[in-house]
């Protein structure tokens, strides 16, 4: 049996540029072609912007009317987690692709007791506009990107990444707080997630292999704007990082969205 059939991959989306739509198209194609996972797409916007070839057997689409220019991603991820009917859930960005074997290995890690698994080893490889176009119009271009020929592809931030894609044991992750909705808009929620799991002593794993990020322009929902919102997000990260295990449990119990 293909273990990827045990997985639901959830993707929140707001189409803010044509590249975002094109990227999600190829992300869906890669998941459908290389795995048996079920997919839930949640689009939150003032009107529907994303249309695709319906696949009721594999894809569920949810639209939520939202006039707020800031996408409250953590809020919608919690909704997606609760919608998922499998006990293993993959949370994907709209712009990331990776090898199917890494996804399988990540599912096996969850089956072996891991709460949070990154299906890559920390290498978050940015593809430029030209390379991304090659992948969008010829999936073979991605399949040819291996460990041996990605040495010239830049890695995000110059350190192991903790964003883009991760797989969780749904029940254990929700018990550990799920997504922290105090993070509003683009921010350091990826770093907080890992730190919170470490504080709660939840088992974490990584899978060998890189994660690839397709190019898109960066707008209000994918960049830091040095606003009061950004300061609040950083303060939330600092607050969580300063906690001990008991404090973390008490803090999570105050999160109304957890129920």
XYZ file of C-alpha atoms in Angstrom:
259
model
C 0.000 0.000 0.000
C 1.184 3.514 -0.827
C 1.647 5.259 2.535
C 0.941 8.639 0.922
C -2.748 7.629 0.835
C -2.649 8.144 4.625
C -1.859 11.840 4.152
C -3.925 14.987 3.643
C -1.974 17.960 2.294
C -3.511 21.333 3.121
C -2.681 24.557 1.302
C -4.004 28.016 2.223
C -3.853 30.409 -0.701
C -4.327 33.982 -1.761
C -3.600 34.652 -5.423
C -1.685 37.935 -5.333
C 0.210 37.529 -8.628
C 0.121 35.328 -11.720
C 3.192 33.421 -10.558
C 1.349 32.333 -7.406
C -1.397 30.767 -9.503
C 1.099 29.107 -11.836
C 3.108 27.814 -8.882
C 0.072 26.281 -7.198
C -0.882 24.620 -10.491
C 2.453 22.811 -10.645
C 2.447 22.021 -6.913
C -0.943 20.321 -7.290
C 0.228 18.525 -10.422
C 3.324 17.204 -8.661
C 1.341 15.968 -5.646
C -1.313 14.322 -7.809
C 1.217 12.666 -10.109
C 3.695 11.390 -7.516
C 1.551 10.617 -4.442
C -1.879 9.303 -3.442
C -2.421 12.091 -0.902
C -5.717 13.945 -0.567
C -5.510 17.745 -0.914
C -7.540 20.557 0.647
C -7.160 24.061 -0.787
C -8.534 26.974 1.233
C -8.719 30.274 -0.609
C -9.456 33.339 1.532
C -10.045 36.532 -0.445
C -12.636 39.117 -1.448
C -13.528 36.939 -4.445
C -12.459 33.634 -5.896
C -9.227 33.958 -7.850
C -8.047 30.368 -8.154
C -9.650 27.956 -10.601
C -8.387 24.515 -11.521
C -9.497 21.290 -13.118
C -11.785 19.661 -10.572
C -10.620 16.400 -9.042
C -13.313 15.537 -6.511
C -11.615 12.217 -5.787
C -8.399 13.911 -4.647
C -8.985 17.647 -4.136
C -11.386 19.576 -1.916
C -11.679 23.334 -2.497
C -12.975 25.739 0.157
C -13.546 29.452 -0.382
C -13.892 31.894 2.531
C -14.816 35.502 1.861
C -12.165 37.721 3.440
C -11.739 41.416 2.597
C -8.742 41.830 4.885
C -5.618 42.619 2.824
C -3.566 40.714 5.430
C -3.934 36.948 5.175
C -4.219 35.490 8.686
C -2.473 32.304 7.606
C -2.200 30.667 11.022
C -5.953 31.061 11.531
C -6.758 29.369 8.249
C -4.229 26.603 8.847
C -6.014 25.684 12.065
C -9.268 25.478 10.104
C -7.575 23.221 7.552
C -6.106 20.978 10.242
C -9.562 20.451 11.711
C -11.054 19.786 8.255
C -8.557 17.015 7.573
C -9.940 13.507 7.996
C -6.584 11.735 8.192
C -4.377 11.547 11.286
C -1.359 12.696 9.263
C -1.489 16.182 7.747
C 1.037 17.913 5.510
C 1.053 21.714 5.534
C 2.428 23.076 2.254
C 3.120 26.565 0.956
C 1.737 27.333 -2.502
C 5.209 27.496 -4.036
C 7.153 24.419 -2.859
C 7.866 21.053 -4.451
C 9.880 18.081 -3.282
C 10.658 14.481 -4.088
C 7.877 11.975 -3.391
C 10.263 9.669 -1.521
C 10.848 12.426 1.017
C 7.090 12.680 1.577
C 6.862 8.903 2.084
C 9.771 8.954 4.507
C 8.096 11.799 6.399
C 4.865 9.825 6.750
C 6.809 6.824 8.006
C 8.482 9.052 10.585
C 5.064 10.177 11.862
C 3.953 6.530 11.968
C 7.003 5.810 14.119
C 6.028 8.330 16.792
C 7.219 11.705 15.483
C 4.905 14.685 16.085
C 6.466 17.168 13.628
C 8.490 16.097 10.601
C 10.162 18.272 7.987
C 10.271 16.204 4.762
C 13.589 17.827 3.828
C 16.933 18.326 5.533
C 16.861 22.098 5.909
C 17.979 22.990 2.398
C 15.346 25.436 1.122
C 16.491 26.021 -2.440
C 15.233 29.095 -4.271
C 14.701 28.660 -8.004
C 15.021 31.865 -9.995
C 12.399 33.156 -12.415
C 13.949 31.340 -15.400
C 14.360 28.008 -13.608
C 10.847 28.283 -12.176
C 9.404 28.789 -15.654
C 11.247 25.685 -16.834
C 9.692 23.665 -14.020
C 6.205 25.091 -14.592
C 6.206 24.162 -18.261
C 8.238 20.967 -18.053
C 8.028 18.926 -14.875
C 11.067 16.934 -16.035
C 13.118 20.018 -15.201
C 12.247 19.458 -11.550
C 12.832 15.734 -11.661
C 16.344 16.463 -12.955
C 17.108 18.655 -9.920
C 18.951 16.261 -7.627
C 21.391 16.559 -4.742
C 24.239 16.348 -7.235
C 23.223 19.273 -9.439
C 21.812 21.827 -6.994
C 25.081 23.156 -5.598
C 24.575 26.456 -7.433
C 20.985 26.939 -6.204
C 20.925 29.484 -3.322
C 19.646 28.331 0.092
C 17.218 30.574 1.978
C 18.739 32.538 4.866
C 21.968 30.554 4.797
C 20.775 28.252 7.602
C 18.526 25.175 7.885
C 14.967 26.193 7.040
C 11.900 25.298 9.107
C 9.221 26.544 6.697
C 7.674 25.644 3.374
C 6.398 22.152 4.126
C 5.987 19.977 7.190
C 3.995 16.913 8.241
C 2.330 16.441 11.631
C 0.503 13.896 13.701
C -2.756 15.832 13.659
C -4.037 14.995 17.155
C -0.700 15.467 18.895
C 0.008 18.682 17.028
C -3.384 20.159 17.907
C -2.853 19.155 21.542
C 0.411 21.077 21.349
C -1.504 24.178 20.262
C -1.718 23.738 16.501
C -0.858 26.975 14.757
C -0.257 30.015 16.974
C -2.857 32.521 15.781
C -1.115 35.332 17.653
C 1.029 35.456 14.511
C -0.910 37.707 12.162
C 0.289 37.938 8.589
C 3.777 37.080 7.371
C 6.182 36.526 10.238
C 8.367 34.135 12.239
C 5.667 31.551 12.948
C 7.804 28.816 11.380
C 10.547 29.400 13.957
C 7.990 29.562 16.792
C 6.436 26.259 15.754
C 9.728 24.417 16.049
C 10.682 26.102 19.319
C 7.277 25.333 20.858
C 7.575 21.654 19.946
C 11.052 21.591 21.489
C 9.812 23.235 24.710
C 6.938 20.728 24.900
C 9.438 17.907 24.276
C 7.525 16.661 21.242
C 9.607 14.433 18.932
C 10.805 16.146 15.738
C 12.513 14.692 12.652
C 14.019 15.722 9.331
C 14.203 13.765 6.071
C 17.219 13.753 3.763
C 16.820 15.848 0.614
C 16.111 19.477 -0.371
C 12.930 21.514 -0.704
C 12.532 23.663 -3.822
C 10.835 27.059 -3.851
C 9.409 28.439 -7.083
C 9.838 32.130 -7.805
C 7.120 34.708 -7.133
C 7.165 38.469 -6.456
C 6.883 39.360 -2.762
C 3.979 41.475 -1.574
C 2.307 42.346 1.706
C 1.671 38.686 2.569
C 5.154 37.383 1.831
C 7.548 39.997 3.196
C 8.343 41.951 6.334
C 7.074 45.538 6.265
C 8.548 46.843 9.551
C 5.083 47.719 10.836
C 3.543 47.401 14.296
C 2.209 44.039 13.154
C 5.747 42.831 12.436
C 6.918 44.004 15.858
C 4.062 42.134 17.532
C 4.965 38.962 15.631
C 8.605 39.174 16.731
C 7.535 39.838 20.327
C 5.359 36.716 20.215
C 8.341 34.651 19.089
C 10.492 36.052 21.900
C 7.727 35.369 24.424
C 7.416 31.717 23.398
C 11.177 31.172 23.274
C 11.510 32.346 26.880
C 9.073 29.763 28.270
C 9.637 26.525 30.144
C 7.505 23.431 29.519
C 4.899 24.084 32.239
C 4.594 27.738 31.213
C 4.085 26.674 27.610
C 1.251 24.312 28.557
C -0.430 27.058 30.593
C -0.056 29.535 27.740
C -1.543 27.142 25.180
C -4.539 26.609 27.483
C -5.387 30.317 27.007
C -5.655 29.950 23.219
C -9.370 30.090 22.515
C -8.991 28.731 18.986
C -7.575 25.472 20.391
C -11.090 24.330 21.337
